[in-house]
XYZ file of C-alpha atoms in Angstrom:
486
model
C -1.610 33.838 -38.116
C -4.976 32.082 -37.635
C -8.144 33.950 -39.327
C -10.513 34.033 -36.555
C -14.477 34.950 -37.016
C -15.880 34.717 -34.069
C -19.609 34.975 -34.820
C -22.326 34.920 -31.396
C -22.585 37.084 -28.579
C -21.207 35.082 -26.423
C -24.378 35.381 -23.978
C -23.542 38.616 -23.525
C -25.702 41.621 -22.421
C -26.671 44.096 -25.629
C -24.448 47.306 -25.710
C -26.995 50.047 -26.360
C -30.212 49.904 -28.048
C -29.172 52.102 -31.476
C -30.544 51.378 -34.402
C -28.026 49.266 -37.013
C -25.723 49.557 -33.793
C -26.908 46.650 -31.380
C -25.675 43.913 -29.943
C -26.908 40.538 -31.693
C -27.995 37.092 -30.565
C -27.103 35.211 -33.407
C -24.470 35.443 -35.911
C -22.444 32.954 -38.176
C -21.218 31.273 -40.521
C -23.479 30.034 -43.512
C -24.909 26.164 -43.980
C -27.257 25.435 -47.363
C -30.715 26.895 -46.683
C -33.120 23.060 -46.334
C -36.659 22.486 -47.878
C -38.255 24.102 -51.399
C -36.006 26.604 -52.679
C -37.202 30.472 -53.280
C -40.282 30.692 -56.090
C -38.603 32.395 -59.271
C -40.651 35.854 -57.634
C -38.933 35.889 -54.288
C -35.620 36.062 -56.050
C -36.939 39.071 -58.895
C -34.298 41.344 -59.322
C -31.631 39.487 -58.940
C -30.618 38.770 -62.756
C -30.347 34.740 -62.411
C -31.493 34.741 -58.477
C -29.346 32.939 -55.397
C -26.568 31.731 -59.055
C -26.180 35.393 -59.166
C -24.347 35.607 -56.082
C -20.352 34.042 -56.180
C -21.054 30.336 -55.074
C -17.630 30.440 -53.848
C -17.761 33.575 -51.562
C -20.779 31.789 -50.328
C -19.087 30.153 -47.121
C -20.838 27.976 -44.727
C -19.322 27.502 -41.485
C -17.451 29.478 -38.365
C -13.782 30.706 -39.490
C -10.858 29.427 -36.172
C -7.872 28.623 -36.644
C -7.853 29.291 -39.908
C -9.403 26.925 -40.910
C -13.573 26.535 -42.130
C -16.024 24.925 -38.711
C -20.029 24.104 -38.980
C -21.651 24.647 -35.614
C -24.406 22.396 -33.951
C -27.053 25.029 -34.889
C -27.757 27.797 -37.719
C -30.623 30.128 -37.934
C -31.433 32.010 -41.293
C -29.833 34.996 -43.779
C -33.445 36.985 -45.865
C -33.240 39.124 -48.237
C -35.002 42.287 -46.863
C -36.346 42.976 -50.237
C -38.384 39.812 -50.770
C -38.120 37.521 -48.064
C -36.520 34.210 -50.368
C -33.908 32.445 -47.563
C -30.983 33.368 -48.705
C -29.118 30.415 -45.868
C -28.326 28.585 -42.888
C -25.368 30.507 -40.674
C -24.125 29.038 -38.486
C -24.790 30.135 -34.984
C -22.146 29.878 -32.567
C -21.901 29.507 -28.891
C -19.663 29.588 -25.808
C -17.881 26.802 -26.921
C -16.725 28.855 -29.867
C -15.967 31.789 -28.482
C -13.569 30.976 -26.614
C -11.960 28.211 -28.849
C -11.999 31.940 -30.762
C -10.135 33.694 -28.403
C -7.263 30.845 -27.980
C -6.622 30.355 -31.963
C -6.629 34.147 -31.788
C -3.556 33.859 -29.579
C -1.680 31.472 -30.006
C -1.859 33.615 -33.386
C -0.475 36.202 -31.514
C 2.684 35.476 -30.000
C 3.213 35.233 -33.170
C 1.493 37.855 -35.546
C 2.917 40.567 -33.045
C 6.685 38.868 -34.387
C 6.104 39.646 -37.322
C 8.096 42.301 -39.356
C 5.402 45.966 -40.667
C 6.893 45.465 -43.259
C 5.169 41.945 -43.471
C 2.403 43.024 -42.002
C 2.002 45.914 -44.942
C 2.041 42.857 -47.571
C -0.305 41.450 -46.132
C -2.960 43.641 -45.595
C -1.784 45.181 -49.481
C -2.581 41.693 -50.494
C -6.711 41.361 -48.869
C -6.432 45.024 -50.965
C -5.805 43.524 -54.364
C -8.416 40.454 -53.851
C -11.337 42.350 -53.518
C -10.839 45.072 -55.830
C -10.329 41.777 -58.218
C -13.930 40.473 -56.558
C -15.938 43.508 -55.981
C -18.496 43.022 -58.299
C -19.094 39.545 -56.908
C -18.468 41.115 -52.881
C -21.371 43.986 -53.407
C -23.513 41.707 -55.421
C -23.472 39.801 -51.537
C -23.996 43.614 -49.347
C -26.924 44.141 -51.431
C -28.817 40.254 -51.248
C -28.125 40.272 -47.450
C -28.560 44.369 -46.697
C -31.474 45.750 -49.640
C -29.074 47.932 -50.432
C -28.682 49.769 -53.501
C -26.069 47.682 -55.854
C -24.350 51.140 -56.269
C -24.639 51.932 -53.330
C -22.905 48.703 -52.146
C -20.643 48.633 -55.296
C -19.248 52.129 -52.997
C -18.548 50.481 -50.578
C -16.858 47.606 -50.911
C -14.587 50.569 -52.718
C -14.670 52.672 -49.164
C -14.207 48.784 -47.842
C -10.366 47.636 -49.128
C -9.100 51.975 -48.754
C -9.329 50.702 -46.050
C -6.959 47.918 -45.783
C -4.886 50.161 -48.525
C -4.412 52.718 -45.939
C -3.536 50.511 -43.009
C -1.677 48.971 -45.181
C 0.675 51.957 -45.026
C 0.050 52.507 -41.716
C 1.643 49.844 -40.394
C 4.627 50.623 -41.661
C 4.331 54.455 -39.683
C 4.513 52.900 -36.040
C 6.655 55.488 -34.847
C 7.986 55.427 -31.163
C 9.966 58.242 -29.148
C 12.495 59.261 -27.125
C 12.663 62.080 -24.431
C 15.412 63.340 -22.658
C 14.844 64.308 -19.279
C 17.139 66.759 -16.563
C 19.818 63.312 -15.872
C 22.512 63.772 -17.856
C 22.493 59.722 -18.033
C 19.185 58.426 -18.827
C 16.490 58.254 -22.056
C 12.849 57.901 -21.519
C 12.063 55.945 -24.517
C 8.316 55.442 -25.652
C 7.289 51.981 -27.311
C 4.228 51.125 -29.015
C 2.633 47.743 -28.492
C 0.035 45.785 -30.276
C -3.209 45.186 -28.015
C -2.776 41.265 -27.886
C -6.271 39.776 -28.688
C -9.017 42.428 -30.345
C -12.784 41.171 -30.562
C -14.565 43.464 -32.924
C -18.006 43.784 -33.526
C -20.201 45.010 -37.030
C -23.145 46.567 -36.911
C -25.159 45.377 -40.704
C -25.242 48.615 -42.874
C -21.912 48.025 -43.904
C -21.322 45.180 -43.381
C -18.010 45.260 -45.598
C -16.364 48.666 -45.053
C -17.418 48.365 -40.470
C -14.899 44.514 -40.469
C -12.001 46.653 -42.324
C -11.738 50.077 -40.446
C -11.349 47.800 -37.651
C -9.257 44.956 -38.866
C -7.512 46.740 -41.232
C -6.121 48.447 -38.262
C -5.826 45.503 -35.651
C -3.785 43.829 -37.898
C -1.217 46.266 -38.803
C -0.715 46.907 -35.816
C 0.376 43.406 -34.642
C -3.223 41.675 -33.811
C -4.971 39.201 -33.593
C -8.544 39.682 -34.365
C -12.442 37.859 -33.520
C -14.482 39.461 -35.388
C -18.766 38.900 -34.394
C -20.994 40.740 -37.537
C -24.656 41.366 -37.649
C -26.859 38.084 -37.604
C -28.364 40.374 -41.087
C -25.825 40.111 -42.461
C -23.640 37.339 -41.894
C -21.756 36.474 -45.430
C -20.060 39.247 -46.281
C -17.610 38.773 -43.426
C -17.562 35.470 -44.084
C -16.322 36.566 -47.661
C -13.647 39.293 -46.530
C -12.433 35.487 -44.244
C -12.851 32.771 -47.803
C -11.302 36.016 -50.338
C -8.007 36.217 -47.499
C -7.513 32.684 -46.547
C -4.725 31.823 -49.233
C -2.777 34.497 -48.043
C -2.829 34.678 -44.715
C -2.577 31.831 -41.176
C -4.131 34.756 -39.728
C -6.473 37.123 -39.271
C -7.079 40.085 -37.244
C -10.325 40.847 -34.632
C -11.247 42.816 -31.662
C -13.802 44.772 -29.447
C -15.301 47.919 -31.591
C -18.336 49.478 -30.612
C -20.013 51.397 -33.418
C -22.908 53.313 -31.240
C -24.898 55.619 -33.081
C -26.738 59.723 -33.768
C -28.661 62.014 -33.492
C -27.125 63.528 -35.603
C -28.767 67.986 -35.974
C -28.556 68.827 -39.728
C -28.578 72.748 -39.808
C -29.653 75.335 -42.805
C -29.582 78.381 -41.320
C -30.735 81.952 -43.432
C -27.225 82.712 -44.555
C -26.897 78.984 -45.749
C -27.594 78.494 -49.903
C -30.731 75.905 -49.506
C -29.920 74.497 -53.901
C -27.014 73.002 -51.425
C -28.434 72.865 -48.612
C -31.039 70.093 -49.968
C -28.112 68.461 -52.717
C -26.501 67.971 -48.817
C -29.895 67.311 -47.512
C -30.000 63.972 -49.735
C -26.558 62.643 -49.185
C -26.984 62.671 -46.009
C -30.234 61.879 -45.291
C -30.661 59.190 -47.453
C -27.449 57.599 -48.043
C -29.215 53.996 -47.881
C -31.598 54.017 -47.000
C -31.943 56.242 -44.315
C -29.899 52.819 -42.678
C -26.416 54.876 -41.526
C -25.211 56.291 -37.698
C -24.346 58.910 -39.899
C -26.987 60.014 -41.231
C -29.341 63.760 -41.158
C -32.264 62.898 -37.612
C -33.107 65.757 -37.188
C -34.048 68.833 -39.391
C -33.389 72.458 -38.209
C -34.142 75.019 -40.377
C -34.109 78.890 -39.842
C -37.788 80.724 -39.786
C -36.546 83.571 -42.567
C -35.376 80.307 -45.443
C -37.362 77.755 -43.932
C -39.974 77.769 -46.659
C -38.088 78.139 -49.265
C -36.426 74.720 -47.352
C -39.130 72.094 -47.346
C -40.819 72.814 -50.695
C -36.768 72.635 -52.476
C -36.449 69.612 -50.876
C -39.492 67.694 -51.466
C -39.587 68.681 -55.077
C -35.969 67.032 -54.487
C -37.009 63.429 -52.558
C -39.886 63.185 -55.804
C -37.446 63.911 -58.572
C -34.194 61.805 -57.362
C -35.511 58.404 -54.524
C -36.912 56.701 -56.775
C -37.317 52.760 -54.050
C -36.432 49.234 -55.503
C -35.153 46.054 -55.417
C -31.570 47.286 -54.662
C -30.786 45.188 -57.795
C -32.723 46.888 -59.817
C -30.878 50.009 -61.853
C -32.055 53.173 -61.248
C -33.282 52.659 -57.371
C -32.133 54.944 -54.725
C -33.640 53.509 -52.028
C -34.094 49.314 -50.682
C -35.232 47.874 -48.280
C -34.756 48.406 -44.761
C -33.297 45.243 -43.151
C -36.676 44.135 -41.808
C -40.068 44.482 -39.876
C -39.399 45.632 -36.495
C -36.894 48.513 -38.738
C -40.261 49.069 -41.283
C -42.537 49.407 -37.709
C -40.264 51.711 -35.511
C -39.715 54.751 -39.251
C -43.608 54.469 -38.668
C -44.500 54.711 -35.297
C -42.220 57.315 -35.244
C -44.032 59.284 -38.283
C -47.902 58.191 -36.605
C -45.854 59.533 -33.367
C -45.235 63.202 -35.364
C -48.072 63.333 -37.100
C -50.592 63.020 -33.951
C -48.721 65.696 -31.633
C -49.642 67.833 -34.833
C -46.822 67.959 -37.434
C -47.420 67.563 -40.970
C -46.962 65.146 -43.856
C -45.141 66.881 -46.896
C -44.771 63.559 -48.890
C -44.288 60.247 -48.222
C -45.025 59.026 -45.291
C -46.034 54.979 -44.904
C -44.928 51.715 -46.170
C -44.507 51.397 -49.551
C -46.699 49.302 -52.717
C -42.805 47.419 -52.979
C -43.190 45.065 -49.892
C -42.967 44.806 -46.131
C -39.846 46.409 -45.845
C -39.676 48.980 -47.911
C -41.325 52.290 -46.781
C -41.547 55.792 -48.892
C -38.974 57.781 -48.279
C -41.281 60.735 -46.286
C -40.935 64.595 -44.866
C -42.170 66.070 -41.826
C -42.596 69.571 -41.041
C -44.324 71.862 -37.896
C -41.874 69.195 -36.166
C -41.452 69.958 -32.079
C -39.796 68.465 -29.812
C -41.663 66.477 -27.895
C -41.994 63.738 -31.062
C -40.122 61.190 -31.557
C -37.730 61.328 -34.075
C -37.218 64.081 -32.425
C -35.154 62.596 -29.348
C -34.880 59.223 -30.640
C -32.325 57.500 -33.538
C -35.128 57.014 -36.568
C -32.704 54.954 -39.503
C -35.175 54.546 -41.536
C -35.421 57.753 -44.421
C -37.457 60.662 -42.123
C -36.829 63.512 -42.438
C -38.538 65.504 -39.869
C -38.458 70.027 -40.089
C -37.961 72.001 -36.930
C -38.125 75.838 -37.564
C -35.500 77.498 -35.239
C -35.751 82.318 -34.718
C -31.660 81.597 -33.488
C -27.907 80.508 -33.544
C -28.258 80.025 -30.192
C -32.047 77.929 -30.207
C -30.140 75.530 -32.945
C -27.162 74.849 -31.038
C -29.218 74.333 -27.660
C -31.201 71.263 -29.384
C -28.755 70.316 -31.322
C -26.670 69.307 -28.294
C -30.282 68.578 -26.459
C -29.261 64.889 -26.273
C -26.077 62.439 -25.098
C -24.902 60.675 -28.366
C -22.767 63.128 -30.814
C -21.707 61.286 -33.609
C -22.034 63.659 -36.784
C -23.204 67.373 -36.835
C -24.087 68.958 -40.051
C -25.185 72.644 -40.145
C -25.191 75.510 -43.965
C -24.702 78.842 -43.568
C -22.507 81.538 -45.379
C -21.093 83.241 -42.447
C -17.340 82.762 -41.874
C -18.071 83.911 -38.489
C -20.742 81.881 -37.439
C -19.306 79.113 -39.373
C -16.301 79.068 -37.283
C -18.668 79.484 -33.852
C -21.141 76.781 -34.753
C -18.311 74.300 -35.802
C -16.830 74.917 -32.445
C -19.878 74.590 -30.368
C -21.493 71.471 -31.538
C -21.082 68.155 -29.579
C -20.820 66.091 -32.277
C -17.509 64.411 -32.299
C -17.614 64.982 -36.680
C -18.824 68.291 -38.507
C -19.923 68.506 -41.985
C -20.351 72.471 -43.276
C -21.886 72.759 -46.748
C -21.172 69.155 -46.867
C -23.356 66.425 -45.804
C -21.120 63.685 -46.964
C -18.381 63.417 -44.410
C -16.890 59.726 -44.228
C -12.816 59.153 -46.012
C -10.610 56.727 -45.107
C -8.136 59.347 -44.680
C -10.026 61.353 -41.983
C -10.766 60.455 -38.263
C -14.107 58.464 -37.199
C -16.023 58.515 -33.580
C -17.454 60.833 -31.322
C -18.491 62.368 -28.389
C -20.999 61.435 -25.784
C -22.475 58.337 -25.837
C -21.681 58.011 -29.884
C -18.617 55.754 -28.347
C -14.950 55.523 -27.176
C -11.504 56.522 -29.917
C -11.281 56.888 -33.334
C -11.123 55.067 -36.440
C -9.148 55.647 -39.808
C -6.776 57.833 -40.214
C -3.995 58.483 -38.884
C -5.605 57.580 -35.199
C -7.559 54.905 -36.448
C -4.228 52.092 -35.892
C -3.811 54.084 -31.576
C -6.376 51.573 -29.993
C -4.818 48.842 -30.992
C -2.178 50.171 -29.617
C 0.009 50.152 -25.603
C 2.547 52.796 -24.923
C 4.886 51.482 -22.970
C 7.423 53.514 -21.095
C 11.034 52.204 -21.127
C 13.745 54.495 -18.370
C 17.293 53.166 -19.875
C 19.498 54.668 -17.642
C 23.717 54.178 -16.628
C 24.014 55.068 -19.569
């Protein structure tokens, strides 16, 4: 096998404008940062600064065909909390991309013949290595994405569990035998790997979005070229490093992680405390920077005031802004200043059109990439925050009167990744769950992602499903064989 990490978009056109999910123009391996070292003040919260990160896992080049290869150009990767330089990353171009694809194809010719048991064993080894290196991998995530360290640890386990899951699924890729009307014929359906897979991953889950795709591809018998986000390439290269001595090849496929505009509906029958707890979990995980974060809160008139009051109190009590390495931090920095500017733009637009700031509403004093967790009321559908994905710590609340109105508002978008609603009415639960135009629904639950369950959306939120027993199907082709003369 030959592990191929392609680290540039290779001149590809931008596939979409979903925050955190777009194609970046650059990404790649790492080389030592030139110039003076960051000041101690810049490195505050690193528990030792850059020395607190594993030098063994901070690789500096692209990884192709089982080798670390430098590139002629580089670009900087920065800590979003302090602005400190973490390193200069190899900026691979068209020729490097083609070389990676060639290496992956050459590897595929032999890797597709490897037994399912051997593929399973490889993935299990990778899983074990991730668990063994969980602390170092988590610190890299926090350093380059700003994610609170506790969440980063959670992501590493979530990432590793995909490798464990697909190590088991590798041995369960079954075909079928179909009995036709003709007595002397049998119809066979075989499942075979599609070939070289190209995987494009976002920065908000720099580890999990790789293992969820690569794990399935490797299990199916594909080889892979991975293009991580330019903001968080260290995590991708660290995953390659811990696999390096245990495999001759890695896999990659084209995968688009597109965003959503997730509605969070609270009906009059809902338990307010449960709904508030679910809202906190759904909206403010990773500082609001996940594709399944709730973006629009629709609250029925009878329960509206009680929910807004309780939500504001819970935000003030439970959300703590700080450096991701600092204990107690639940809200780290946004990934970059452009992300902050978008949140600020959405808040200003809403306020100019009549929205009320219940709490938060401005940049945080900690630095340019920090924004206060913000709750808006009196929100209307003509405001940007209701039809654009904010991808930040902003919760806009829209008041509605009827179930039909809530469904219409929730579905009035061309994306449909996730949706959430709270209700204690069994009949309403069935109706709404079936009518929401999304790929995943949380009923009285704000956290829905799980290795065992299919992840994906409808409309413009992407194609196919990841994770679960269905996730491996994206990397397999069905072949029909008619066997006659029996």
